[in-house]
Amino acid sequence: MFRKWLEIIFDHKISLRERMFRLVTGISMVALVFILVLGRSGVNLFILPLSLAYIYIAAKISIKKECINAGAAAIVVLLLLLYPVVFFTGGGLYGGVPEWFVLCFIYISITLEGRRKGVFFLLCIVETVICYYLAYHYPDLVMPNTMAQAYFDSARSVILVGFLTSILLLFQNYLYEEENKLTKSQKKEIEELNQAENHFFSSMSHEIRTPINTIIGLNEMILRGDISDEVAENARNIQGASKMLLTLINDILDLSKIKSGKMEIVNVSYETGELFSEIVNMIWIKAREKGLEFRLQVDPSMPSMLCGDEVRIKQVLINLLNNAVKYTKEGSVTLSVRCERVGVNQVRVWYSVEDTGQGVKKENIPYIFDAFKRVDEKKNRHIEGTGLGLSIVKQLVELMGGEISVNSVYMNGSTFLVTLEQDIISERELGTFTLTSRMKVHEGEQYRHSFEAPGAHVLVVDDNEMNLMVVRKLLSDTKVQIDTASSGAECLRLTQYQHYDCILMDHLMPEMDGIECLHALHSQPGGLCQDVPVIALTANAGSDNQQIYRKEGFSGYLPKPISGALLEAAVLSILPKELVALSETASQSEIGKDVLIFEQAKRISLMVTTDSVCDLPESLKREFGISICPYYICTEQGRFLDESELMADELLAHMAEGRKGVSQPPDVQDYERFFAQKLTEAQNVIHITMAKHVSDGYQNALEAAKSFENVTVIDSGHLSSSMGLSVLYAAHMAENHASRDEIVKTVKKLRRYISSAFIIDSTHMMCKSGQISKRVQVMCDALLLHPVIVLRKSRMTVSSMEMGSFYHVIKGYVRKTLANPRGIDRRILFITYAGMDEESLQYIQELVRQYCPFERVYLQKASSAIASNCGPGSFGLLFMRRNEASISYSEGYR
Ligand code: ADP
């Protein structure tokens, strides 16, 4: 039995917890035998067998039922019951039992889990204290030991407890080391598995590419022939399906590379103009086929050469543009590129891909970057896709140290924004220019070969017969003389006797691969092709292909599946000019100039927007480029846009006749439309709203902002021109290139320093709009009381009441509001009013000059929405108290 017990304890397949439980329980049973033998009372001899049987059964059942915690708790209960008995019968402090208390603590800490551990720990402490207390105060309760017995028992216990505890620690140590070994070997296994998986993916991709090469190549031959419409349609479908399969393979390969950390970002210097023209050449036809307008806007100040992973940037942008075309039925697709200097030698480049398509539902936005996740499946079931594209795009952008975000309004289009920082290689600006195409063949259009060279000799080397046939057929119309070799060795044999003008060489071949063959060619004694340009043909999908092949000495490389147009272009670029006769069509494939004009992208980096209730003068709104989302005014005649459709004076006159005029914030859709529009002018929007407890505007704007990653909504905590003050600060900070976070922080901080207090002439309007109760209104009317309304923590509260004639009231209000002029930031003051005459305004200005003169005073008429709430004769002195935030951004106000 002991052997079996030992075997289980050392068995790795059994859970760690069970093994520990078995060990500690076994040790406790041994301990128990000693404890009970130590206590000399005859009762012990009766308790011992019973206790051991109990522990054995409890342990067995709990292991069988897989409830070790319960079994351990049952055993601890027994131990707690036994210890006082043996303590008092075993000589108390002068015996060997106290040491065993320690073992009980160890048992609890190792076997129990969760709250039970704490409870039993506490019980054990309490029990120990009680035993010691009783033994001290009631020594008669303790069965005495002689001194010799006490020493003997104690020494025996110390040795035994020490021994058993050491066994426990040694075993734990052993377990730790074993687990460590196991983890290391598992880690190694996982790494090996990952490697195998990667190897599998790359060889799978390579293997699949080869037959696709045949399919695409031969299919292209069919398309070139004189075929019926039906056959042509079938062939085009085959072409589409093969390309889709190829995209899928590339995506899976990329994803596996990213997952295993093997995706490397290779930064090289590249021509920005070339990058954009390549991207455009790939997209504009797709857009045109769907009847979409394709627009390109590139900042002319963009440096002409940058350093970055050109291949991956292209992959990211093409993916986003393909999606934009795929998910847009009508309208346009726009690629805008803008850059900003971030250091002496660095630029931050914003690439934005915008479409007028179906957009993404707000609730789906968080998932679109997940792998294999396609959202709105019902609607998109006819659109081909795997849900891998955006996941790869996001991970690539992050690998390049950039950011990607999406703004989308369902049914109204999406904008994907990618930001990357790159080093400048050449300061020369890209400027404004028209692109000419390097696109040669348009799917579906009749093929025309681009040149003929009957005098040229080309050698194609590939171990796959099908590939040889495809290249041969694809070049057949050019009339070049083609020889083929199915191995490196055969290639070297042929080049001994024949000079070729160009060699096309497969990379992966058995025995001698393309690179080895190239080196052998270059140093071939008596070889006739030592200096002949060699183009690599490769089924490897790698971002570093270009570097590898260039370094090895190839003149270029063509990825498989090979397109006829690219193959012709590559061969054409290498063949000696005197051997080539260009066909007429070769020079006619320019892309329409209309779509490819490089224009300036004018989107600013950050825009501050607000609601019409900000009560700012037009001049300031214009000066700081502040855009306004209008509130509504609802009357019996219908709903009007605040300020643009209904002016405050008209509204007050209308309301004076006892008719309705209620303000209403823009709803969520209004805000969505507004933000979508503003995001065509700016990359980021900060929208500042009226105090959140005064209007639903904040909640609506916040809800709408969820559709956009680049819109931040802030509660100004104020209304009218006080809110306008926050907006001015924010706009000024934006103008000085402060970041979004800085502005948000400052606006939140400013809430405390802005003073907004209004004095109300008549409380009728406030009562009507539900701001105060009818009772308060009647009381104010009866006692000629004028409430002063202030905003605290985004709520409107009545701070005081002014009593008496109107001029008296004005004076009291101005004096109190401008008390303590030292604490006031005197640069700017708004006197914002609704329905007041010239004379009263003059009087207010005079009082202000008297109590606290300001540098700039704006007499601002309240917007209709504000006027409808406070009524005629109301006004407020709105300014800022002195604070560090305002000081640091003070200059713009001057
Ligand atoms: P898919 O292969 O399905 O296009 P992606 O990862 O590229 O996979 O995109 C994920 C999902 O995001 C798509 O299924 C689609 O619902 C949505 N999506 C991506 N781009 C756009 C866009 N420009 N407009 C609307 N929806 C888009």
mmCIF file of N, CA and C in Angstrom, residues 611 613 631 665 671 687-703 713-720 723 748 751 756 771 791-796:
data_model
loop_
_atom_site.group_PDB
_atom_site.id
_atom_site.type_symbol
_atom_site.label_atom_id
_atom_site.label_comp_id
_atom_site.label_asym_id
_atom_site.label_seq_id
_atom_site.Cartn_x
_atom_site.Cartn_y
_atom_site.Cartn_z
ATOM 1 N N ASP A 611 -21.764 73.019 -30.357
ATOM 2 C CA ASP A 611 -23.177 73.178 -30.715
ATOM 3 C C ASP A 611 -23.512 74.653 -30.841
ATOM 4 N N VAL A 613 -25.456 76.364 -29.338
ATOM 5 C CA VAL A 613 -25.703 77.051 -28.064
ATOM 6 C C VAL A 613 -24.436 77.606 -27.429
ATOM 7 N N TYR A 631 -28.686 73.328 -32.840
ATOM 8 C CA TYR A 631 -29.794 72.814 -32.041
ATOM 9 C C TYR A 631 -31.073 73.085 -32.843
ATOM 10 N N PRO A 665 -31.948 69.357 -28.604
ATOM 11 C CA PRO A 665 -30.589 69.105 -29.125
ATOM 12 C C PRO A 665 -30.635 68.248 -30.393
ATOM 13 N N TYR A 671 -25.968 64.124 -35.191
ATOM 14 C CA TYR A 671 -24.552 64.205 -34.814
ATOM 15 C C TYR A 671 -23.705 63.308 -35.710
ATOM 16 N N HIS A 687 -15.479 67.447 -30.022
ATOM 17 C CA HIS A 687 -16.759 68.155 -29.978
ATOM 18 C C HIS A 687 -17.065 68.514 -28.529
ATOM 19 N N ILE A 688 -17.295 69.794 -28.303
ATOM 20 C CA ILE A 688 -17.561 70.260 -26.930
ATOM 21 C C ILE A 688 -19.052 70.578 -26.814
ATOM 22 N N THR A 689 -19.695 69.965 -25.819
ATOM 23 C CA THR A 689 -21.153 70.133 -25.715
ATOM 24 C C THR A 689 -21.542 70.964 -24.499
ATOM 25 N N MET A 690 -22.838 71.265 -24.468
ATOM 26 C CA MET A 690 -23.428 71.971 -23.328
ATOM 27 C C MET A 690 -23.405 71.028 -22.122
ATOM 28 N N ALA A 691 -23.483 71.608 -20.899
ATOM 29 C CA ALA A 691 -23.442 70.823 -19.659
ATOM 30 C C ALA A 691 -24.357 69.598 -19.766
ATOM 31 N N LYS A 692 -23.828 68.448 -19.356
ATOM 32 C CA LYS A 692 -24.543 67.204 -19.662
ATOM 33 C C LYS A 692 -25.861 67.029 -18.921
ATOM 34 N N HIS A 693 -26.014 67.707 -17.763
ATOM 35 C CA HIS A 693 -27.285 67.542 -17.047
ATOM 36 C C HIS A 693 -28.320 68.589 -17.460
ATOM 37 N N VAL A 694 -27.927 69.484 -18.374
ATOM 38 C CA VAL A 694 -28.856 70.529 -18.799
ATOM 39 C C VAL A 694 -29.513 70.140 -20.133
ATOM 40 N N SER A 695 -28.798 69.366 -20.938
ATOM 41 C CA SER A 695 -29.335 69.017 -22.254
ATOM 42 C C SER A 695 -28.916 67.589 -22.613
ATOM 43 N N ASP A 696 -29.727 66.947 -23.485
ATOM 44 C CA ASP A 696 -29.376 65.591 -23.927
ATOM 45 C C ASP A 696 -28.298 65.607 -25.006
ATOM 46 N N GLY A 697 -27.897 66.819 -25.394
ATOM 47 C CA GLY A 697 -26.915 66.949 -26.475
ATOM 48 C C GLY A 697 -25.671 66.110 -26.219
ATOM 49 N N TYR A 698 -25.177 66.142 -24.989
ATOM 50 C CA TYR A 698 -23.944 65.421 -24.665
ATOM 51 C C TYR A 698 -24.123 63.922 -24.907
ATOM 52 N N GLN A 699 -25.220 63.362 -24.376
ATOM 53 C CA GLN A 699 -25.457 61.919 -24.526
ATOM 54 C C GLN A 699 -25.587 61.535 -25.997
ATOM 55 N N ASN A 700 -26.338 62.369 -26.750
ATOM 56 C CA ASN A 700 -26.534 62.060 -28.179
ATOM 57 C C ASN A 700 -25.209 62.101 -28.936
ATOM 58 N N ALA A 701 -24.417 63.138 -28.636
ATOM 59 C CA ALA A 701 -23.131 63.269 -29.338
ATOM 60 C C ALA A 701 -22.221 62.091 -28.978
ATOM 61 N N LEU A 702 -22.261 61.712 -27.700
ATOM 62 C CA LEU A 702 -21.427 60.599 -27.234
ATOM 63 C C LEU A 702 -21.814 59.305 -27.950
ATOM 64 N N GLU A 703 -23.107 59.094 -28.075
ATOM 65 C CA GLU A 703 -23.609 57.901 -28.750
ATOM 66 C C GLU A 703 -23.158 57.903 -30.222
ATOM 67 N N VAL A 713 -15.890 63.470 -27.521
ATOM 68 C CA VAL A 713 -16.923 64.394 -27.053
ATOM 69 C C VAL A 713 -16.605 64.791 -25.610
ATOM 70 N N ILE A 714 -16.642 66.097 -25.344
ATOM 71 C CA ILE A 714 -16.368 66.557 -23.973
ATOM 72 C C ILE A 714 -17.537 67.395 -23.488
ATOM 73 N N ASP A 715 -17.885 67.164 -22.245
ATOM 74 C CA ASP A 715 -18.915 67.977 -21.613
ATOM 75 C C ASP A 715 -18.224 69.245 -21.104
ATOM 76 N N SER A 716 -18.669 70.417 -21.615
ATOM 77 C CA SER A 716 -18.008 71.663 -21.192
ATOM 78 C C SER A 716 -18.359 71.981 -19.747
ATOM 79 N N GLY A 717 -19.469 71.399 -19.271
ATOM 80 C CA GLY A 717 -19.919 71.698 -17.903
ATOM 81 C C GLY A 717 -20.632 73.032 -17.830
ATOM 82 N N HIS A 718 -20.777 73.721 -18.950
ATOM 83 C CA HIS A 718 -21.382 75.065 -18.964
ATOM 84 C C HIS A 718 -22.331 75.189 -20.133
ATOM 85 N N LEU A 719 -22.868 76.401 -20.313
ATOM 86 C CA LEU A 719 -23.695 76.641 -21.488
ATOM 87 C C LEU A 719 -23.417 78.045 -22.008
ATOM 88 N N SER A 720 -24.018 78.333 -23.151
ATOM 89 C CA SER A 720 -23.879 79.647 -23.765
ATOM 90 C C SER A 720 -22.403 80.044 -23.928
ATOM 91 N N MET A 723 -19.581 78.095 -22.266
ATOM 92 C CA MET A 723 -19.187 76.915 -23.023
ATOM 93 C C MET A 723 -18.318 77.372 -24.200
ATOM 94 N N LYS A 748 -11.380 69.861 -19.601
ATOM 95 C CA LYS A 748 -11.983 69.326 -18.376
ATOM 96 C C LYS A 748 -11.555 70.152 -17.168
ATOM 97 N N ARG A 751 -13.319 73.589 -16.607
ATOM 98 C CA ARG A 751 -14.698 73.646 -16.094
ATOM 99 C C ARG A 751 -14.768 74.396 -14.778
ATOM 100 N N SER A 756 -20.083 80.844 -15.038
ATOM 101 C CA SER A 756 -21.285 81.161 -15.800
ATOM 102 C C SER A 756 -22.431 81.388 -14.841
ATOM 103 N N GLN A 771 -37.177 74.059 -16.304
ATOM 104 C CA GLN A 771 -35.944 74.250 -15.521
ATOM 105 C C GLN A 771 -36.251 74.562 -14.053
ATOM 106 N N LEU A 791 -23.906 77.402 -13.001
ATOM 107 C CA LEU A 791 -23.707 75.988 -13.337
ATOM 108 C C LEU A 791 -22.671 75.398 -12.423
ATOM 109 N N ARG A 792 -23.068 74.329 -11.752
ATOM 110 C CA ARG A 792 -22.116 73.624 -10.894
ATOM 111 C C ARG A 792 -22.187 72.151 -11.229
ATOM 112 N N LYS A 793 -21.033 71.555 -11.449
ATOM 113 C CA LYS A 793 -20.946 70.137 -11.805
ATOM 114 C C LYS A 793 -21.931 69.788 -12.922
ATOM 115 N N SER A 794 -21.944 70.606 -13.940
ATOM 116 C CA SER A 794 -22.780 70.391 -15.124
ATOM 117 C C SER A 794 -24.277 70.487 -14.836
ATOM 118 N N ARG A 795 -24.651 71.033 -13.681
ATOM 119 C CA ARG A 795 -26.074 71.196 -13.380
ATOM 120 C C ARG A 795 -26.379 72.668 -13.194
ATOM 121 N N MET A 796 -27.642 73.025 -13.500
ATOM 122 C CA MET A 796 -28.082 74.404 -13.269
ATOM 123 C C MET A 796 -28.618 74.504 -11.861
#
